PDB file of C-alpha atoms in Angstrom:
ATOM      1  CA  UNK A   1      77.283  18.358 -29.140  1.00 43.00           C
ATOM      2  CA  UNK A   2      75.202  17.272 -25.911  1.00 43.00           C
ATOM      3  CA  UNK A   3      76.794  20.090 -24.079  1.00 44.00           C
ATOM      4  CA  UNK A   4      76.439  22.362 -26.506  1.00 37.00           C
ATOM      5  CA  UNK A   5      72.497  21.951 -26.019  1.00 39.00           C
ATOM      6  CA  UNK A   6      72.814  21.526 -22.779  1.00 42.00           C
ATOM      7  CA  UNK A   7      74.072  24.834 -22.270  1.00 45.00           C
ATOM      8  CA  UNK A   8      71.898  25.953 -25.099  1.00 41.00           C
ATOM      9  CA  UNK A   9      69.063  24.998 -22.738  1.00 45.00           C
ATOM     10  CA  UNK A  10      70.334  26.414 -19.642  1.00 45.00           C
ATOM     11  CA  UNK A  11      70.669  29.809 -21.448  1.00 43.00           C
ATOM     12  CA  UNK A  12      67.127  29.639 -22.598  1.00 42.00           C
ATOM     13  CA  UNK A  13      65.949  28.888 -19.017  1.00 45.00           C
ATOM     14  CA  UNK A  14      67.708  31.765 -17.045  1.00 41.00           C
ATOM     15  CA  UNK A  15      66.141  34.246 -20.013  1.00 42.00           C
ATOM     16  CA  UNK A  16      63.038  32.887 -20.087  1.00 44.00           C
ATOM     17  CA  UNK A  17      62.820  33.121 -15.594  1.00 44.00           C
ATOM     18  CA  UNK A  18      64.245  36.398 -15.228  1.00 44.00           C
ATOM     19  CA  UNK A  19      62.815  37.967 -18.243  1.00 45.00           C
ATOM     20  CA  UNK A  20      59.169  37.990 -16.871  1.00 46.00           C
ATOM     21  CA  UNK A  21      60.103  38.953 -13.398  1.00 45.00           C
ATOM     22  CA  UNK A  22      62.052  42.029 -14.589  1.00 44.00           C
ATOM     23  CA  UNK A  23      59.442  42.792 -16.721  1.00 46.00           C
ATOM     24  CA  UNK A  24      56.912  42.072 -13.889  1.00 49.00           C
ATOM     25  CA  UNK A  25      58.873  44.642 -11.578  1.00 48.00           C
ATOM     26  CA  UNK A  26      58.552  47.280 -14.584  1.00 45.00           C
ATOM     27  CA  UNK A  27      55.225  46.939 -14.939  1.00 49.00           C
ATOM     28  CA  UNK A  28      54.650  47.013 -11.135  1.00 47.00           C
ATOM     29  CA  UNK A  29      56.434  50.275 -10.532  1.00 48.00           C
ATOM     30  CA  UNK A  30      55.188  51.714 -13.349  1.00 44.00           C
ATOM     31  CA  UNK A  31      51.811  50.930 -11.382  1.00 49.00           C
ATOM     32  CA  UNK A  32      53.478  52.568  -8.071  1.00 48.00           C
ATOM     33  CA  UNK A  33      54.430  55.624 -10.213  1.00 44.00           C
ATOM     34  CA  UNK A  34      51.343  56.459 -11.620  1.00 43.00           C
ATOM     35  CA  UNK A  35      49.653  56.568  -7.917  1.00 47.00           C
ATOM     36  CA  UNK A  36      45.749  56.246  -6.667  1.00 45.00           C
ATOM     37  CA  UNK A  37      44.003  58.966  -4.786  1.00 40.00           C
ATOM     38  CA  UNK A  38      42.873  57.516  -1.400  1.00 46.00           C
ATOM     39  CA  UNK A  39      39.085  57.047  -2.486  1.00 47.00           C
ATOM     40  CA  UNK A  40      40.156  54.762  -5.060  1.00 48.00           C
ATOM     41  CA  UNK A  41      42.368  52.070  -3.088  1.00 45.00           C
ATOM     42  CA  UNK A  42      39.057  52.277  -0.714  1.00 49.00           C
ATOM     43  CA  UNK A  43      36.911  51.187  -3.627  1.00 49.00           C
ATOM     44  CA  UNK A  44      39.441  49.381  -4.477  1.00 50.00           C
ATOM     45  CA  UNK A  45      39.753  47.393  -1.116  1.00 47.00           C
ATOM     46  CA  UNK A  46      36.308  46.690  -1.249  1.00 54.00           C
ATOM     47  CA  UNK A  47      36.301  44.593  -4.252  1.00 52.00           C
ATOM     48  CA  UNK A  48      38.690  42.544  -2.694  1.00 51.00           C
ATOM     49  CA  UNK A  49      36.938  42.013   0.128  1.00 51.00           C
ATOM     50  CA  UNK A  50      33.605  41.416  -1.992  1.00 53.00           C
ATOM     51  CA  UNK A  51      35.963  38.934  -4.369  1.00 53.00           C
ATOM     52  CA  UNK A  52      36.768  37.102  -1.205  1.00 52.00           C
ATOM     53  CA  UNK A  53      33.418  36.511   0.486  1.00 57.00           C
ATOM     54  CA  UNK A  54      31.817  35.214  -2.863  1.00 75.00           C
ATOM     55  CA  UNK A  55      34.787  33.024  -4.338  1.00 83.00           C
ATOM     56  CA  UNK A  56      33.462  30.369  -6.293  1.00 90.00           C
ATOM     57  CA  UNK A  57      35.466  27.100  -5.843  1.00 92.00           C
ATOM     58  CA  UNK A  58      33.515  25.433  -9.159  1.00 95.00           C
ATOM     59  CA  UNK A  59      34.826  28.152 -11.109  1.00 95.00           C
ATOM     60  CA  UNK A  60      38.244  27.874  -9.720  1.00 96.00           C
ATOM     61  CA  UNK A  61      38.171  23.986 -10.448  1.00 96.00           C
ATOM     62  CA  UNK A  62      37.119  24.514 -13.764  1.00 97.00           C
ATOM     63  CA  UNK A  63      39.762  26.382 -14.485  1.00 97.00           C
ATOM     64  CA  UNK A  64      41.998  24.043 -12.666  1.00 97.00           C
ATOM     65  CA  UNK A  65      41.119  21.164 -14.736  1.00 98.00           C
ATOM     66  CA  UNK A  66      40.751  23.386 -17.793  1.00 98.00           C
ATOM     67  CA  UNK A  67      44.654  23.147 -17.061  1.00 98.00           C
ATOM     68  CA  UNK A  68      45.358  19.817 -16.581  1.00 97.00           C
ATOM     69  CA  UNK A  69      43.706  18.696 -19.648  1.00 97.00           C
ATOM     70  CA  UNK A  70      45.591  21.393 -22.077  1.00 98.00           C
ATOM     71  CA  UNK A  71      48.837  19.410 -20.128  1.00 97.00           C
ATOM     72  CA  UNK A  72      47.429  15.786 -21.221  1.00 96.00           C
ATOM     73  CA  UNK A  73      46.769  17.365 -24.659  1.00 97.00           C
ATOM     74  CA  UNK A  74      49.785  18.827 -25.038  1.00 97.00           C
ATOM     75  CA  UNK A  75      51.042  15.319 -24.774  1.00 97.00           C
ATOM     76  CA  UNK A  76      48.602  13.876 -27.235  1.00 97.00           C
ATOM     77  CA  UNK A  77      49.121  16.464 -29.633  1.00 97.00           C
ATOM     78  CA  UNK A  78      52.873  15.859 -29.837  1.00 97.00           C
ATOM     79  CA  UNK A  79      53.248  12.350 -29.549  1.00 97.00           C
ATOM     80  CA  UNK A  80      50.938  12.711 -33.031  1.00 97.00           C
ATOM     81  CA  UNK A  81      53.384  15.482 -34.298  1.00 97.00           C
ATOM     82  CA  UNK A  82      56.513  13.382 -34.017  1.00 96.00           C
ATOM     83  CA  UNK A  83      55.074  10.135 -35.146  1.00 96.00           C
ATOM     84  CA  UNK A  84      54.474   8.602 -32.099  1.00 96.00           C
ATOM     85  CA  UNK A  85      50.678   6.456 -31.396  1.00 95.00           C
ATOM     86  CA  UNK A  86      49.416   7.816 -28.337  1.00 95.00           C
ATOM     87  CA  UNK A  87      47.449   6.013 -25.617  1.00 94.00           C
ATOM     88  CA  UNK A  88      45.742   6.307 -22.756  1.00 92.00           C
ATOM     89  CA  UNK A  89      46.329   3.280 -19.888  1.00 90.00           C
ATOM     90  CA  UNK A  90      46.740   3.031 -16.150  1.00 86.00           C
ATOM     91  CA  UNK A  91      49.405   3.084 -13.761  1.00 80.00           C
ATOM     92  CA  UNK A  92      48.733   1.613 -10.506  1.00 77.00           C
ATOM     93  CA  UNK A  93      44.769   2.981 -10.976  1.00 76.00           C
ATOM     94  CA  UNK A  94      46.173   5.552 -12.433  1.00 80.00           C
ATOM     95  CA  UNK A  95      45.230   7.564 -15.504  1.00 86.00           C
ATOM     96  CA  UNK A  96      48.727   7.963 -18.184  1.00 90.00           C
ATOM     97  CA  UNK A  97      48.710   8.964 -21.066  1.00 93.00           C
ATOM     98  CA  UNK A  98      51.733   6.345 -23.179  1.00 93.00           C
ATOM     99  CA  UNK A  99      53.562   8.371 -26.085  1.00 95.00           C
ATOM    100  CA  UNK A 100      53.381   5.295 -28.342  1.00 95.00           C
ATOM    101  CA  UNK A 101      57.760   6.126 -28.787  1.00 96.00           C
ATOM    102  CA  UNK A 102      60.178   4.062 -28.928  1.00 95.00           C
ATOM    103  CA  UNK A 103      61.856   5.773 -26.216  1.00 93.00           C
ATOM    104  CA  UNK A 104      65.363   4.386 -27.018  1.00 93.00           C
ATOM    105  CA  UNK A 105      65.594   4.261 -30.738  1.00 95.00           C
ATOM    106  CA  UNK A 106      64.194   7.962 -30.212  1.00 96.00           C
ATOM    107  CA  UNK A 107      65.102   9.926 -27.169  1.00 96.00           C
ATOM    108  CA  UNK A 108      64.207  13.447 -28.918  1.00 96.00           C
ATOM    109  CA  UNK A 109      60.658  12.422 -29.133  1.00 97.00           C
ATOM    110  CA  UNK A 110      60.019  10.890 -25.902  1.00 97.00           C
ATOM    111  CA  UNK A 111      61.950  14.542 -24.556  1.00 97.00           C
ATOM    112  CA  UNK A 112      59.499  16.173 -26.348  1.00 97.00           C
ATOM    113  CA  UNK A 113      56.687  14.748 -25.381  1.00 97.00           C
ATOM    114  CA  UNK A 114      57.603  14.075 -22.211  1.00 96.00           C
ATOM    115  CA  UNK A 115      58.494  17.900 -21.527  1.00 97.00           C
ATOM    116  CA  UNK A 116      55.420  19.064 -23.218  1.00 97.00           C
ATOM    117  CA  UNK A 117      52.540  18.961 -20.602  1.00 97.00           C
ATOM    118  CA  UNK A 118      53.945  21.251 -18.370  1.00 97.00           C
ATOM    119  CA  UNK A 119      55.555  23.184 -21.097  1.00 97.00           C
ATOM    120  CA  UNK A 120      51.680  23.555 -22.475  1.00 98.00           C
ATOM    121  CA  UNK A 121      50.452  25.127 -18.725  1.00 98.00           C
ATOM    122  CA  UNK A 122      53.550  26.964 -18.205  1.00 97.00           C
ATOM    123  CA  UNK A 123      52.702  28.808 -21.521  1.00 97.00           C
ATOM    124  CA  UNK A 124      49.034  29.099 -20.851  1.00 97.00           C
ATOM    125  CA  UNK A 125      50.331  30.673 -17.343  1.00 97.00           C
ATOM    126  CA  UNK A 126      52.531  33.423 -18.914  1.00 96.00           C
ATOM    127  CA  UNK A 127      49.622  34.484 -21.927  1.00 96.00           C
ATOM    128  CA  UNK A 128      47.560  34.648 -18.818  1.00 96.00           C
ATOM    129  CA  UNK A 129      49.849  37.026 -17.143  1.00 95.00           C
ATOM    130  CA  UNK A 130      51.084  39.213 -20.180  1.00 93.00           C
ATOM    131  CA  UNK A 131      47.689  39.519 -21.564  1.00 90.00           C
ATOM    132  CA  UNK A 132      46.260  42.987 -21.476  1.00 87.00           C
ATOM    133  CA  UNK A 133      43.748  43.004 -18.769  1.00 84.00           C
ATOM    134  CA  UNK A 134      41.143  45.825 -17.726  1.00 82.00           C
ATOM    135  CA  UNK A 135      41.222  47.200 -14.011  1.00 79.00           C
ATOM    136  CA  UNK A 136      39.760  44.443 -12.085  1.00 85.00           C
ATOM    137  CA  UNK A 137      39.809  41.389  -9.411  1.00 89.00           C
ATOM    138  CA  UNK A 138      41.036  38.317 -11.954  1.00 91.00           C
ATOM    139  CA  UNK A 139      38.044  35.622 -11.878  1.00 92.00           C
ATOM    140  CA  UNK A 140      38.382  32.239 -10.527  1.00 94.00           C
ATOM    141  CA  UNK A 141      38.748  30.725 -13.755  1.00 95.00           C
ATOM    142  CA  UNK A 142      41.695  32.933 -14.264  1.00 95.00           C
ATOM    143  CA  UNK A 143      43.108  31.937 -10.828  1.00 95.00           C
ATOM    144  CA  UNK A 144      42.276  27.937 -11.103  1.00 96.00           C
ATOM    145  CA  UNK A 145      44.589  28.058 -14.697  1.00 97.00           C
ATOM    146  CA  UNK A 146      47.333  29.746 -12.797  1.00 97.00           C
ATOM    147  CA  UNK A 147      46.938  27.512  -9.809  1.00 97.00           C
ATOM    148  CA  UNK A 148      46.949  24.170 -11.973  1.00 97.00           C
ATOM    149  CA  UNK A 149      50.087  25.152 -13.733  1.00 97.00           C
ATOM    150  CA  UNK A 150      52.329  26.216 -10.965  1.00 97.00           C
ATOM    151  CA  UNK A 151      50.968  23.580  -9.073  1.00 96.00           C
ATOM    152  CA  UNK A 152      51.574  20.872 -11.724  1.00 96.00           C
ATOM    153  CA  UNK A 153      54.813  21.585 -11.656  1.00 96.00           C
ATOM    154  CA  UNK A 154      55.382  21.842  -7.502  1.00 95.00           C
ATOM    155  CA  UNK A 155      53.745  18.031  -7.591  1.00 95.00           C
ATOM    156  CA  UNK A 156      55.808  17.016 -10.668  1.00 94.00           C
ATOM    157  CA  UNK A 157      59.177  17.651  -9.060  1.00 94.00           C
ATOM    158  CA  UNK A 158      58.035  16.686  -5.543  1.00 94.00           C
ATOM    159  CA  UNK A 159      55.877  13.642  -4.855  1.00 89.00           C
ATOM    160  CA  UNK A 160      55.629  12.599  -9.028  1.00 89.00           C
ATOM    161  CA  UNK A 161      59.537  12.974  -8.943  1.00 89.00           C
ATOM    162  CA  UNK A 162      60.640   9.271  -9.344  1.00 88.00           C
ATOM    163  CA  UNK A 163      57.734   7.800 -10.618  1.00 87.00           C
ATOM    164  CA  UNK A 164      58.479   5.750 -13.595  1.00 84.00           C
ATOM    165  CA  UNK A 165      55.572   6.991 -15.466  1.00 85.00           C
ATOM    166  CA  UNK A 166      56.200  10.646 -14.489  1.00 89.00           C
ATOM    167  CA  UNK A 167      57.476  13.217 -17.010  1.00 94.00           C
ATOM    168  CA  UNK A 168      60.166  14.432 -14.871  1.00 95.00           C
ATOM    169  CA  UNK A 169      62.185  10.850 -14.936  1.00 94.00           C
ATOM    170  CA  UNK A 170      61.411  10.417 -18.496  1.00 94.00           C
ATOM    171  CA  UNK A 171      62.959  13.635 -19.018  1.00 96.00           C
ATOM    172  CA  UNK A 172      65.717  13.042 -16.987  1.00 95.00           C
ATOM    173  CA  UNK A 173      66.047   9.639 -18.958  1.00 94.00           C
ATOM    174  CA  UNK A 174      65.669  10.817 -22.295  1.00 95.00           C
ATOM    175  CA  UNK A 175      68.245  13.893 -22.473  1.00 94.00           C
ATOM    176  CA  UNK A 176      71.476  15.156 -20.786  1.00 90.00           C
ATOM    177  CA  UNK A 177      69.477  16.890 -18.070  1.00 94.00           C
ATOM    178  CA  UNK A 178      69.335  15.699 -14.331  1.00 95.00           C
ATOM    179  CA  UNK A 179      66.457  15.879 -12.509  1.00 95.00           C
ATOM    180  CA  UNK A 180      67.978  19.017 -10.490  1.00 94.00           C
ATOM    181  CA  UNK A 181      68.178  20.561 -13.845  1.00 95.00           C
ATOM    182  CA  UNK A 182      65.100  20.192 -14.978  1.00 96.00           C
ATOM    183  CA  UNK A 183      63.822  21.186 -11.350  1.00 94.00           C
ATOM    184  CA  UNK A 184      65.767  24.218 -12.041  1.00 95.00           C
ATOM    185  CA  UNK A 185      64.223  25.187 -15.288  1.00 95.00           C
ATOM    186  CA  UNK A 186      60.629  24.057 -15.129  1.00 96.00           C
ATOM    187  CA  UNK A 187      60.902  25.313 -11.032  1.00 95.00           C
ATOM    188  CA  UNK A 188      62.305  29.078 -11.826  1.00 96.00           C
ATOM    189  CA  UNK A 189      59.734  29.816 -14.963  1.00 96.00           C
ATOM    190  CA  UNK A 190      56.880  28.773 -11.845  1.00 96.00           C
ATOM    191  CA  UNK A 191      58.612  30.717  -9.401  1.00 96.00           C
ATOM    192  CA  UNK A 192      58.698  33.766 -11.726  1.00 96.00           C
ATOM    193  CA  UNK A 193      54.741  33.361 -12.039  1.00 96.00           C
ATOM    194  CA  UNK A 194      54.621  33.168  -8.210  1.00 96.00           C
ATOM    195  CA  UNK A 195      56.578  36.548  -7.911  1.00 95.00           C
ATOM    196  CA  UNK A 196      54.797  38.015 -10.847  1.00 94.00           C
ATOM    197  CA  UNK A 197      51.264  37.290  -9.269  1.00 95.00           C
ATOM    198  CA  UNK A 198      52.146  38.543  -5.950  1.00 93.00           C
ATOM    199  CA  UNK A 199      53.549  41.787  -7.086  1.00 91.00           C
ATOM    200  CA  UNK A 200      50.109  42.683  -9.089  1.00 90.00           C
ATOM    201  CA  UNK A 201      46.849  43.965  -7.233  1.00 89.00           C
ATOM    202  CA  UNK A 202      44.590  41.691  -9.539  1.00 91.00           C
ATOM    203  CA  UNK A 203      45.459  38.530  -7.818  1.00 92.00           C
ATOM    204  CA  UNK A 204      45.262  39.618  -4.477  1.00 87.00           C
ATOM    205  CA  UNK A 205      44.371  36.897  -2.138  1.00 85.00           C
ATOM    206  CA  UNK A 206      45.661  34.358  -4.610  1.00 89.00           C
ATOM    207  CA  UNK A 207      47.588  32.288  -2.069  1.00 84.00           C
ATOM    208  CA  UNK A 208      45.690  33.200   1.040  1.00 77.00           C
ATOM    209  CA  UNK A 209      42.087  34.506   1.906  1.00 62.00           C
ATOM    210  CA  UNK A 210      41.773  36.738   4.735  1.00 56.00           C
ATOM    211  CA  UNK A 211      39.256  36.017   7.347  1.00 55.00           C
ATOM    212  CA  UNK A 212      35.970  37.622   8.104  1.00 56.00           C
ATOM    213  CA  UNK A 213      37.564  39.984  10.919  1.00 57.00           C
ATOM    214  CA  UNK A 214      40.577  40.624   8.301  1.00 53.00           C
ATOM    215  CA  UNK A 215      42.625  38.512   9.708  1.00 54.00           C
ATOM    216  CA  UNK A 216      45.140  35.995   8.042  1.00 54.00           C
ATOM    217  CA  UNK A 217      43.978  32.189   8.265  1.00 54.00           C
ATOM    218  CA  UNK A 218      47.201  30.749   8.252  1.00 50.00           C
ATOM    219  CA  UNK A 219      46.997  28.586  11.430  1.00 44.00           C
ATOM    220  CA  UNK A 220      47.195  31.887  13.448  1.00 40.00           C
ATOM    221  CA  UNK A 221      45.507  34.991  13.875  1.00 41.00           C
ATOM    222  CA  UNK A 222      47.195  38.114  12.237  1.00 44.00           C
ATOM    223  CA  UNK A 223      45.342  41.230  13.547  1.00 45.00           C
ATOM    224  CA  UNK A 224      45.674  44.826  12.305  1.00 43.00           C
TER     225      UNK A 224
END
């Protein structure tokens, strides 16, 4: 039975990454397809540069932490759902939010909630990205949600690894998974919203701003 689901789940996981990239592809050659006239990828060009020179970093935090707390609520909400008595403590000075499970007698429920934070942002990520959006630079708020979640995960399955509060080895603990297959599953779906982002126009600049020459900041100078 345990590797019926965990084959189940491995399934899911290759659908649910390369389902959004294909469609991602689609949608961008459908884009390439269609065409611009010159004048418009000038206008266009200009909003980009306009985007970049007037970024505001409090609207990209708030939609950063906008993120972060739909991930602790996500925990919250199903500890509640499942029975649990949720808390919130501290971890080395840490802020963690305690699932109130009895993580043995009940390894479903400590899966669940352990999974659901970044299974909250993930899905906030990909309504983000499928949702109908008019012509346009995406707004910081936009960008900070997509940010949080992809980067929630990178830290999750990096430095927050091992830590014996993390999600990741209470996942790891609490199911048939290892922690390279949950890096595998939780890391594809955010590397499909990396590839989906960087294929579309509307988050241009998202992982890099370009200087005031038009240059590329990356530690060295990229001129045209």
């Amino acid at each position: 039975m345990k590797d019926y689901v965990i084959g189940t789940a491995r399934t899911v996981a290759v659908i649910v990454v390369l389902a959004p990239a294909m469609a991602g592809r689609a949608r961008a050659q459908a884009d390439g397809d269609a065409g611009e006239m010159p004048q418009s990828v000038s206008v266009r060009a200009s909003q980009l540069t306009e985007q970049g020179s007037s970024f505001s970093w409090l609207k990209f935090g708030m939609g950063f932490m906008a993120s972060i707390a739909a991930h602790e609520a996500g925990h919250i909400l199903t500890s509640l759902a499942v029975g649990g008595d949720p808390s919130v403590g501290f971890d080395t000075g840490r802020p963690v939010v305690y699932s109130g499970i009895d993580a043995f007698a009940h390894p479903n429920k400590q899966f669940a909630f352990s999974a659901s934070g970044m299974a909250v942002q993930l899905l906030i990520n990909e309504a983000i990205l499928d949702w109908p959006h008019a012509q346009g630079v995406a707004g910081e708020f936009e960008r900070g949600m997509l940010a949080s979640g992809i980067g929630t995960v990178l830290f999750y399955f990096t430095v927050g690894r091992n830590s014996s509060v993390g999600d990741v080895d209470w996942m790891a603990r609490s199911s048939g998974l290892s922690k390279w297959g949950l890096t595998a599953i939780y890391g594809g779906i955010a590397l499909s919203d990396v590839l989906r982002i960087s294929l579309r126009e509307r988050y241009a600049h998202f992982f890099a701003f370009p200087g005031s020459t038009g240059a590329l900041n990356i530690g060295m100078s990229l001129s045209h």
